[in-house]
Structures are given as C-alpha cells and as structure tokens.
GROMACS .gro file of C-alpha atoms in nm:
model
  386
    1MET     CA    1   1.416   9.573  -1.326
    2ASP     CA    2   1.634   9.242  -1.404
    3VAL     CA    3   1.665   9.155  -1.020
    4LEU     CA    4   1.319   9.222  -0.992
    5PHE     CA    5   1.156   9.000  -1.237
    6TRP     CA    6   1.359   8.713  -1.114
    7GLN     CA    7   1.281   8.773  -0.746
    8LEU     CA    8   0.890   8.739  -0.899
    9VAL     CA    9   0.930   8.460  -1.063
   10HIS     CA   10   1.092   8.280  -0.774
   11LEU     CA   11   0.858   8.389  -0.507
   12LEU     CA   12   0.541   8.271  -0.708
   13ILE     CA   13   0.714   7.917  -0.718
   14ARG     CA   14   0.781   7.931  -0.377
   15ASP     CA   15   0.409   7.997  -0.349
   16GLY     CA   16   0.255   7.691  -0.533
   17TYR     CA   17   0.306   7.844  -0.880
   18ARG     CA   18   0.449   7.641  -1.159
   19ILE     CA   19   0.580   7.752  -1.529
   20ALA     CA   20   0.375   7.669  -1.794
   21ARG     CA   21   0.541   7.833  -2.080
   22MET     CA   22   0.894   7.993  -2.113
   23SER     CA   23   1.093   8.211  -2.366
   24GLU     CA   24   1.399   8.159  -2.508
   25ARG     CA   25   1.541   8.407  -2.390
   26GLY     CA   26   1.341   8.401  -2.052
   27ASP     CA   27   1.245   8.709  -2.095
   28GLU     CA   28   0.857   8.618  -2.105
   29ILE     CA   29   0.712   8.340  -1.843
   30TRP     CA   30   0.367   8.244  -1.808
   31LEU     CA   31   0.288   8.042  -1.455
   32GLU     CA   32  -0.018   7.855  -1.308
   33SER     CA   33  -0.167   7.858  -0.995
   34GLY     CA   34  -0.314   7.470  -0.838
   35HIS     CA   35  -0.597   7.723  -0.694
   36TRP     CA   36  -0.890   7.455  -0.851
   37ARG     CA   37  -1.190   7.687  -0.796
   38SER     CA   38  -1.044   8.044  -0.898
   39PRO     CA   39  -0.714   7.951  -1.095
   40THR     CA   40  -0.487   8.242  -1.198
   41LEU     CA   41  -0.234   8.259  -1.465
   42VAL     CA   42   0.009   8.565  -1.445
   43ARG     CA   43   0.217   8.631  -1.717
   44LEU     CA   44   0.541   8.791  -1.664
   45VAL     CA   45   0.744   9.060  -1.910
   46ARG     CA   46   1.104   9.174  -1.851
   47ALA     CA   47   1.044   9.445  -2.173
   48ASP     CA   48   1.101   9.826  -2.243
   49PHE     CA   49   0.860   9.991  -2.450
   50ASP     CA   50   0.915  10.351  -2.566
   51TRP     CA   51   0.608  10.396  -2.674
   52SER     CA   52   0.291  10.307  -2.542
   53ARG     CA   53   0.163  10.171  -2.882
   54SER     CA   54   0.390   9.848  -2.884
   55LEU     CA   55   0.266   9.809  -2.544
   56ARG     CA   56  -0.097   9.828  -2.685
   57LEU     CA   57  -0.024   9.569  -2.922
   58ASP     CA   58   0.142   9.350  -2.653
   59ILE     CA   59  -0.153   9.369  -2.477
   60GLU     CA   60  -0.374   9.285  -2.740
   61TYR     CA   61  -0.244   9.004  -2.895
   62THR     CA   62  -0.178   8.823  -2.539
   63TRP     CA   63  -0.552   8.899  -2.478
   64GLN     CA   64  -0.653   8.734  -2.776
   65PHE     CA   65  -0.464   8.435  -2.755
   66ILE     CA   66  -0.620   8.404  -2.449
   67ARG     CA   67  -0.934   8.418  -2.591
   68GLN     CA   68  -0.837   8.213  -2.799
   69MET     CA   69  -0.802   7.896  -2.536
   70ASN     CA   70  -1.171   7.982  -2.457
   71GLY     CA   71  -1.094   7.981  -2.108
   72ARG     CA   72  -0.969   7.619  -2.059
   73LYS     CA   73  -0.681   7.691  -1.873
   74ILE     CA   74  -0.854   7.995  -1.678
   75GLY     CA   75  -1.195   7.828  -1.583
   76LYS     CA   76  -1.487   8.011  -1.422
   77GLY     CA   77  -1.405   8.308  -1.164
   78GLY     CA   78  -1.043   8.296  -1.231
   79ARG     CA   79  -0.817   8.552  -1.393
   80VAL     CA   80  -0.489   8.687  -1.628
   81VAL     CA   81  -0.246   8.878  -1.451
   82ASN     CA   82  -0.009   9.021  -1.762
   83VAL     CA   83   0.268   9.219  -1.604
   84TYR     CA   84   0.531   9.422  -1.705
   85VAL     CA   85   0.849   9.492  -1.540
   86MET     CA   86   1.043   9.763  -1.697
   87ALA     CA   87   1.382  10.022  -1.619
   88TYR     CA   88   1.071  10.288  -1.751
   89PRO     CA   89   0.765  10.347  -1.904
   90PRO     CA   90   0.673  10.458  -2.203
   91VAL     CA   91   0.747  10.862  -2.323
   92ASP     CA   92   0.406  10.861  -2.395
   93ASP     CA   93   0.044  10.829  -2.263
   94TRP     CA   94  -0.014  10.451  -2.148
   95GLU     CA   95  -0.216  10.487  -1.841
   96PHE     CA   96  -0.492  10.420  -1.984
   97LEU     CA   97  -0.409  10.092  -2.151
   98ILE     CA   98  -0.440   9.903  -1.810
   99ALA     CA   99  -0.705  10.088  -1.587
  100GLU     CA  100  -0.965   9.828  -1.662
  101PRO     CA  101  -0.947   9.448  -1.707
  102LEU     CA  102  -1.063   9.291  -2.017
  103PRO     CA  103  -1.305   9.046  -2.053
  104LEU     CA  104  -1.229   8.655  -2.095
  105SER     CA  105  -1.444   8.466  -2.311
  106GLY     CA  106  -1.535   8.156  -2.185
  107ALA     CA  107  -1.408   8.175  -1.865
  108ALA     CA  108  -1.747   8.329  -1.670
  109GLY     CA  109  -1.660   8.625  -1.396
  110GLY     CA  110  -1.263   8.616  -1.511
  111ALA     CA  111  -1.106   8.888  -1.629
  112PHE     CA  112  -0.773   8.977  -1.825
  113HIS     CA  113  -0.579   9.238  -1.543
  114THR     CA  114  -0.224   9.426  -1.663
  115LEU     CA  115   0.025   9.601  -1.477
  116LEU     CA  116   0.308   9.737  -1.558
  117ILE     CA  117   0.612   9.783  -1.265
  118HIS     CA  118   0.916  10.027  -1.364
  119SER     CA  119   1.175  10.159  -1.109
  120GLY     CA  120   0.918  10.458  -1.025
  121ASN     CA  121   0.615  10.233  -0.919
  122THR     CA  122   0.732   9.944  -0.749
  123GLY     CA  123   0.562  10.081  -0.342
  124GLU     CA  124   0.278  10.077  -0.525
  125MET     CA  125   0.220   9.815  -0.779
  126LEU     CA  126   0.412   9.528  -0.566
  127PRO     CA  127   0.093   9.526  -0.333
  128ARG     CA  128  -0.136   9.516  -0.556
  129LEU     CA  129   0.060   9.210  -0.768
  130GLU     CA  130   0.048   9.029  -0.425
  131GLU     CA  131  -0.345   9.062  -0.384
  132MET     CA  132  -0.444   8.954  -0.769
  133THR     CA  133  -0.211   8.620  -0.737
  134GLY     CA  134  -0.277   8.567  -0.389
  135SER     CA  135   0.137   8.529  -0.317
  136PRO     CA  136   0.293   8.708  -0.097
  137LEU     CA  137   0.592   8.876  -0.327
  138ARG     CA  138   0.817   9.110  -0.065
  139PRO     CA  139   1.150   9.093  -0.315
  140ALA     CA  140   1.426   9.095  -0.091
  141PRO     CA  141   1.681   9.412  -0.120
  142LEU     CA  142   1.998   9.425  -0.239
  143VAL     CA  143   2.271   9.407   0.042
  144GLY     CA  144   2.608   9.592   0.043
  145GLU     CA  145   2.805   9.610  -0.357
  146ALA     CA  146   2.596   9.266  -0.435
  147ASP     CA  147   2.630   9.280  -0.877
  148PRO     CA  148   2.300   9.311  -1.000
  149PHE     CA  149   2.342   9.087  -1.239
  150ALA     CA  150   2.530   8.871  -1.074
  151VAL     CA  151   2.200   8.814  -0.874
  152ALA     CA  152   1.990   8.792  -1.151
  153GLU     CA  153   2.155   8.553  -1.301
  154ARG     CA  154   2.156   8.344  -0.995
  155LEU     CA  155   1.815   8.355  -0.974
  156LYS     CA  156   1.769   8.307  -1.366
  157HIS     CA  157   1.970   7.982  -1.280
  158GLU     CA  158   1.759   7.887  -0.978
  159VAL     CA  159   1.384   7.903  -1.167
  160LEU     CA  160   1.523   7.732  -1.427
  161THR     CA  161   1.690   7.422  -1.221
  162GLU     CA  162   1.343   7.408  -1.091
  163TRP     CA  163   1.187   7.424  -1.431
  164ARG     CA  164   1.376   7.165  -1.543
  165ARG     CA  165   1.290   6.959  -1.206
  166GLN     CA  166   0.944   7.004  -1.284
  167ARG     CA  167   0.963   6.867  -1.645
  168GLU     CA  168   1.150   6.573  -1.588
  169GLU     CA  169   0.852   6.555  -1.244
  170GLU     CA  170   0.582   6.496  -1.525
  171ARG     CA  171   0.760   6.336  -1.729
  172ARG     CA  172   0.822   6.036  -1.511
  173ILE     CA  173   0.471   6.101  -1.431
  174PHE     CA  174   0.315   5.908  -1.765
  175GLU     CA  175   0.638   5.665  -1.760
  176TYR     CA  176   0.577   5.480  -1.375
  177GLY     CA  177   0.443   5.110  -1.524
  178LYS     CA  178   0.472   4.928  -1.817
  179PRO     CA  179   0.169   4.818  -1.983
  180VAL     CA  180   0.183   4.490  -1.927
  181PHE     CA  181  -0.189   4.339  -1.763
  182THR     CA  182  -0.289   4.585  -2.086
  183ARG     CA  183  -0.168   4.324  -2.306
  184LEU     CA  184  -0.262   4.031  -2.145
  185LEU     CA  185  -0.625   4.102  -2.122
  186ILE     CA  186  -0.583   4.168  -2.508
  187ILE     CA  187  -0.511   3.826  -2.549
  188VAL     CA  188  -0.738   3.681  -2.274
  189GLN     CA  189  -1.047   3.883  -2.524
  190VAL     CA  190  -0.907   3.800  -2.836
  191ALA     CA  191  -0.867   3.391  -2.698
  192MET     CA  192  -1.181   3.384  -2.557
  193PHE     CA  193  -1.351   3.529  -2.872
  194LEU     CA  194  -1.228   3.254  -3.070
  195ILE     CA  195  -1.361   3.021  -2.795
  196LEU     CA  196  -1.726   3.160  -2.840
  197GLU     CA  197  -1.691   3.120  -3.205
  198TRP     CA  198  -1.518   2.782  -3.215
  199SER     CA  199  -1.832   2.683  -2.949
  200GLY     CA  200  -2.146   2.826  -3.218
  201GLY     CA  201  -2.066   3.124  -3.221
  202SER     CA  202  -2.003   3.457  -3.080
  203THR     CA  203  -2.350   3.611  -3.103
  204ASP     CA  204  -2.557   3.310  -3.008
  205PRO     CA  205  -2.708   3.351  -2.650
  206SER     CA  206  -2.669   2.991  -2.553
  207VAL     CA  207  -2.273   3.018  -2.608
  208LEU     CA  208  -2.254   3.363  -2.426
  209ILE     CA  209  -2.437   3.220  -2.135
  210ARG     CA  210  -2.288   2.902  -2.073
  211TYR     CA  211  -1.919   3.112  -2.097
  212GLY     CA  212  -2.003   3.343  -1.825
  213ALA     CA  213  -2.259   3.629  -1.996
  214LYS     CA  214  -2.447   3.847  -1.777
  215PHE     CA  215  -2.770   3.676  -1.717
  216ASN     CA  216  -2.981   3.821  -1.459
  217PRO     CA  217  -3.161   3.483  -1.387
  218LEU     CA  218  -2.834   3.269  -1.338
  219ILE     CA  219  -2.707   3.575  -1.102
  220GLU     CA  220  -3.048   3.551  -0.884
  221MET     CA  221  -2.942   3.203  -0.865
  222GLY     CA  222  -2.655   3.245  -0.710
  223GLU     CA  223  -2.402   3.247  -1.031
  224TRP     CA  224  -2.178   3.613  -0.848
  225TRP     CA  225  -1.899   3.518  -1.097
  226ARG     CA  226  -2.100   3.617  -1.349
  227PHE     CA  227  -2.042   4.017  -1.220
  228LEU     CA  228  -1.644   3.977  -1.358
  229THR     CA  229  -1.688   3.712  -1.662
  230PRO     CA  230  -1.858   3.928  -1.868
  231MET     CA  231  -1.574   4.183  -1.915
  232PHE     CA  232  -1.342   3.933  -2.086
  233LEU     CA  233  -1.650   3.805  -2.355
  234HIS     CA  234  -1.759   4.008  -2.683
  235ILE     CA  235  -2.069   3.977  -2.921
  236GLY     CA  236  -1.983   3.989  -3.274
  237PHE     CA  237  -1.596   4.077  -3.445
  238LEU     CA  238  -1.702   4.493  -3.438
  239HIS     CA  239  -1.759   4.465  -3.063
  240LEU     CA  240  -1.474   4.272  -2.990
  241LEU     CA  241  -1.215   4.485  -3.223
  242THR     CA  242  -1.392   4.836  -3.093
  243ASN     CA  243  -1.289   4.728  -2.756
  244THR     CA  244  -0.999   4.599  -2.822
  245PHE     CA  245  -0.854   4.953  -2.972
  246ALA     CA  246  -1.002   5.107  -2.673
  247LEU     CA  247  -0.838   4.878  -2.436
  248TYR     CA  248  -0.495   4.913  -2.631
  249TYR     CA  249  -0.519   5.330  -2.617
  250LEU     CA  250  -0.711   5.370  -2.289
  251GLY     CA  251  -0.495   5.095  -2.104
  252TRP     CA  252  -0.177   5.170  -2.224
  253THR     CA  253  -0.220   5.508  -2.100
  254VAL     CA  254  -0.399   5.408  -1.739
  255GLU     CA  255  -0.116   5.143  -1.664
  256ARG     CA  256   0.174   5.364  -1.762
  257LEU     CA  257   0.008   5.631  -1.499
  258TYR     CA  258  -0.071   5.414  -1.238
  259GLY     CA  259   0.120   5.096  -1.245
  260SER     CA  260   0.011   4.758  -1.345
  261LEU     CA  261  -0.111   4.627  -0.969
  262ARG     CA  262  -0.330   4.921  -0.925
  263PHE     CA  263  -0.432   4.937  -1.324
  264LEU     CA  264  -0.528   4.540  -1.268
  265LEU     CA  265  -0.739   4.625  -0.976
  266ILE     CA  266  -0.910   4.988  -1.159
  267TYR     CA  267  -1.002   4.738  -1.440
  268THR     CA  268  -1.148   4.434  -1.251
  269THR     CA  269  -1.354   4.715  -0.996
  270ALA     CA  270  -1.441   4.880  -1.320
  271GLY     CA  271  -1.582   4.616  -1.459
  272PHE     CA  272  -1.743   4.476  -1.184
  273PHE     CA  273  -1.928   4.795  -1.126
  274GLY     CA  274  -2.015   4.798  -1.498
  275THR     CA  275  -2.183   4.460  -1.446
  276LEU     CA  276  -2.361   4.508  -1.129
  277ALA     CA  277  -2.547   4.862  -1.302
  278SER     CA  278  -2.617   4.651  -1.583
  279PHE     CA  279  -2.761   4.375  -1.343
  280LEU     CA  280  -2.988   4.693  -1.188
  281PHE     CA  281  -3.137   4.836  -1.500
  282THR     CA  282  -3.083   4.606  -1.774
  283PRO     CA  283  -3.244   4.251  -1.812
  284SER     CA  284  -3.113   4.156  -2.100
  285ILE     CA  285  -2.823   3.905  -2.218
  286SER     CA  286  -2.525   4.151  -2.199
  287ALA     CA  287  -2.093   4.071  -2.224
  288GLY     CA  288  -1.839   4.329  -2.300
  289ALA     CA  289  -1.525   4.525  -2.140
  290SER     CA  290  -1.723   4.852  -2.223
  291GLY     CA  291  -1.811   4.850  -1.838
  292ALA     CA  292  -1.397   4.794  -1.744
  293ILE     CA  293  -1.278   5.079  -2.042
  294PHE     CA  294  -1.523   5.342  -1.894
  295GLY     CA  295  -1.395   5.257  -1.563
  296LEU     CA  296  -1.043   5.372  -1.703
  297PHE     CA  297  -1.191   5.696  -1.848
  298GLY     CA  298  -1.267   5.731  -1.447
  299ALA     CA  299  -0.914   5.679  -1.387
  300LEU     CA  300  -0.839   5.960  -1.603
  301LEU     CA  301  -1.101   6.129  -1.490
  302TYR     CA  302  -0.954   6.081  -1.113
  303PHE     CA  303  -0.578   6.157  -1.166
  304GLY     CA  304  -0.736   6.523  -1.361
  305THR     CA  305  -0.834   6.588  -0.972
  306VAL     CA  306  -0.476   6.535  -0.862
  307TYR     CA  307  -0.279   6.668  -1.164
  308ARG     CA  308  -0.573   6.930  -1.249
  309HIS     CA  309  -0.300   7.181  -1.478
  310LEU     CA  310  -0.129   6.826  -1.641
  311PHE     CA  311  -0.424   6.695  -1.703
  312PHE     CA  312  -0.599   6.952  -1.917
  313ARG     CA  313  -0.296   7.074  -2.066
  314THR     CA  314  -0.199   6.713  -2.229
  315MET     CA  315  -0.557   6.484  -2.237
  316GLY     CA  316  -0.872   6.655  -2.043
  317MET     CA  317  -1.060   6.772  -2.351
  318ASN     CA  318  -1.012   6.496  -2.525
  319VAL     CA  319  -1.115   6.234  -2.256
  320ILE     CA  320  -1.448   6.481  -2.127
  321SER     CA  321  -1.529   6.438  -2.508
  322LEU     CA  322  -1.492   6.119  -2.545
  323ILE     CA  323  -1.694   6.036  -2.240
  324VAL     CA  324  -1.961   6.234  -2.355
  325VAL     CA  325  -1.983   6.121  -2.707
  326ASN     CA  326  -2.030   5.802  -2.567
  327LEU     CA  327  -2.247   5.802  -2.334
  328LEU     CA  328  -2.458   6.027  -2.647
  329PHE     CA  329  -2.428   5.762  -2.839
  330GLY     CA  330  -2.493   5.481  -2.580
  331LEU     CA  331  -2.838   5.724  -2.545
  332LEU     CA  332  -2.956   5.717  -2.886
  333VAL     CA  333  -2.832   5.402  -3.033
  334PRO     CA  334  -3.058   5.075  -2.922
  335GLY     CA  335  -2.874   4.785  -2.802
  336ILE     CA  336  -2.605   4.956  -2.611
  337ASP     CA  337  -2.574   4.924  -2.221
  338ASN     CA  338  -2.542   5.269  -2.118
  339ALA     CA  339  -2.589   5.134  -1.771
  340GLY     CA  340  -2.267   4.953  -1.760
  341HIS     CA  341  -2.085   5.221  -1.926
  342ILE     CA  342  -2.219   5.467  -1.645
  343GLY     CA  343  -2.151   5.176  -1.347
  344GLY     CA  344  -1.780   5.129  -1.507
  345LEU     CA  345  -1.692   5.481  -1.524
  346ILE     CA  346  -1.790   5.549  -1.129
  347GLY     CA  347  -1.658   5.254  -1.050
  348GLY     CA  348  -1.354   5.339  -1.202
  349PHE     CA  349  -1.283   5.685  -1.053
  350LEU     CA  350  -1.382   5.514  -0.741
  351ALA     CA  351  -1.118   5.245  -0.754
  352ALA     CA  352  -0.896   5.494  -0.883
  353GLY     CA  353  -0.950   5.699  -0.556
  354ALA     CA  354  -0.861   5.398  -0.372
  355VAL     CA  355  -0.531   5.309  -0.498
  356HIS     CA  356  -0.465   5.667  -0.580
  357LEU     CA  357  -0.145   5.761  -0.786
  358PRO     CA  358   0.236   5.593  -0.694
  359LYS     CA  359   0.435   5.747  -0.456
  360ARG     CA  360   0.146   6.036  -0.406
  361ALA     CA  361  -0.005   5.850  -0.080
  362ALA     CA  362  -0.323   6.050   0.011
  363TRP     CA  363  -0.510   5.766   0.325
  364ARG     CA  364  -0.779   6.028   0.399
  365ARG     CA  365  -0.911   6.080   0.041
  366GLN     CA  366  -0.798   5.689  -0.045
  367MET     CA  367  -1.063   5.608   0.268
  368LYS     CA  368  -1.340   5.792   0.126
  369ALA     CA  369  -1.313   5.622  -0.222
  370LEU     CA  370  -1.324   5.289  -0.084
  371VAL     CA  371  -1.533   5.359   0.170
  372ALA     CA  372  -1.781   5.506  -0.131
  373ALA     CA  373  -1.690   5.241  -0.328
  374ALA     CA  374  -1.830   4.952  -0.062
  375LEU     CA  375  -2.066   5.151   0.027
  376LEU     CA  376  -2.222   5.159  -0.358
  377ALA     CA  377  -2.122   4.780  -0.430
  378ALA     CA  378  -2.320   4.671  -0.156
  379ALA     CA  379  -2.632   4.871  -0.193
  380GLY     CA  380  -2.637   4.769  -0.561
  381LEU     CA  381  -2.641   4.415  -0.441
  382TRP     CA  382  -2.895   4.464  -0.193
  383ALA     CA  383  -3.076   4.614  -0.447
  384GLY     CA  384  -3.071   4.367  -0.698
  385PHE     CA  385  -3.116   4.039  -0.443
  386ARG     CA  386  -3.375   4.164  -0.262
   0.00000   0.00000   0.00000
C-alpha cells in the first residue's frame, strides 16, 4: 500500500496536478488541479486506523479545515477528494462515514468526498478516484521479485524531487526582474512635485496645466502628450505620498514578476488608458499616477489568469480586495477620478496580456490582448475627438 500511495501521487502529478502541501513525514499530501472552472483538491493520506472513531475524527477535522478556507481554493463547482490508503480498513463499521459527500460552504456546488482504499477494494475504488480527479490512475503492478519498500522509496524520491523543482520554479517567478524603473519613476514624480512647488504650487491649476496636467481643451487642440505627462504630476503632498507608497509596493512586485522593460510598457500603457478614460468622462483638470498604479493591479490580475493557484495562494484575495475598496472609495468620495482608475486597470491588464510573462510566450493570447488594446484606444480617441 505504500507503493500504491506514492504511485497515485506520481500519476496525479504527471497529469497536471501540483503538490500544494506535504507533511514532514510524507504520509499526507495535498494536490491541486489546474482546472479553471471546476478545480479539484485531493488529499492523499497513508494511514491505518484500527477503529472508525479515529477515521471519523480525521474526516471531521479535514472537513472543518476546508470550510475555514471559505471555498477560496475550491471555487464554484469544485470538489475536495479526501483519500485514505490503508493496508486494512477499521475493524468496526466505517462505510457509513463515507457514504455521502459533505457540503462545502463558500464553494457553490462544491462537495467534500471521502474514499477509503485498502488492499481488498482497490479494483473498485481506483475507477471512482479516476472519475473524481479526471486523471487516468492505473498503477503499474510490481514486477517479479521487486522489493516493494525499494519501489516505494524510489517513487517517494521522484515525487519529492518534483516538489522541490516546483517550489524553486515558483520562487524564480517572483524574482525574475529587479525594480529598476520602480525606483526611477518614484524619483521622477518626487522631482516633478518639487518643481511644481517651486513654480507656484502643485495645487495651482495654472501651474499644473503648464507642466502637462490633463486639460481637455488643450488635448482637443492637439497637445496629445498630455495623455502621458499627467502620470508624473501630483496635486498636493498627500496625493504624492499615497501614490508613491502604492508605486513602491506594487511596482516592486510587478517589476520582479514581469521584468523591467515589460513593467515600463505596462505602466505607461496603463497611464495612457487612465488619462484617456478621464478625458472621455471627466471634464476637470486631473493629474497623478493613480491610473498607471491601477494598471499594476491589472497586471497582477493578469498574472492570476496564468498562475491561478499561485496567485490565490499568495496575493490574490488581497489584490482583489484592494481594487474593490479603492473603486468604492472613488465612487463615494468626491474629487477622485474613478474613470481614470478604471481605464488604467483595463489598460494594465491588456498591456500585461500583450507582453505576457517572461519565458512563457503565448502568441495567440498576446495577439488578442494587443488587438483589444489597440481597438479600445482607437475607439476612445475617436470618441474623444469626433
């Protein structure tokens, strides 16, 4: 049964599952599928329970653990498959414990299934596990006089090697680039703020217009550079302070994920889309890096479409919560250019899709994002200048 346990882990990994969690002894392994719409989380346990009470307590503990996650790892229509691999089943009645799946709160349509595989029912249980995981699970029988302990150790070594490789790959994803342009952009916007203050004040409309703030009449007269220059200007010290902190934290993350050149393209594209949206929907003078910063949120959302599980395991819920809170804040508080924020968010997402992530080219997907960004920009400019 040790061999069967590690064979199942090995086969699931081969079919696209990744190890999400492993106990120190290696007798409990959580694996998650890469399916977007109907994800599956599999818990494999190599244990022998003499009595059904121990089995019931472990099932209840695991079910409560999953419920506390509020379905964030499971998603709509997903499932958890809790699998015990045993040499023999409990000596008393245990079948009723796994007869029906348990519901999952926070995961609409989701269910918590339990399977118990022992030496006497593998032929019956493996097809059920195949159906639940969507993976072909046909463990190879031991050949001749092969030592089962040696085979189990070899399979365990292969699984652990793959797990270390996955963890190293994930670590490298977050350390691809160095935050060169993040630092440079912070220096530029602080320098421009000091220039504005020296020239008469960063809250003076005439000073802002002179240095390139978004001013619709001048853009309509052909000063197209005002689609880009507002992202370097800020109105008042508090505006500068909040955007500088946001750029520092978000820029640091996005530039390390995408690399410096991709980051710069995402940032400037988002800034352009933010100003374009403000030009279309807000007649007042505006300035600030908020649209470009929301574009960094968009780039993180795009990262979540490529590495869904990694995104939600690390930053996903925080990113989504911050976007929602900031957009609601912009709707409730007067004077905030929410159109620019939404435009920047869309622009950043599309720009991230066009450049994609380093070392993971997806030309069809990138072309779609590029075409969508170009058409959206062309439609916005046409609507603004007609």
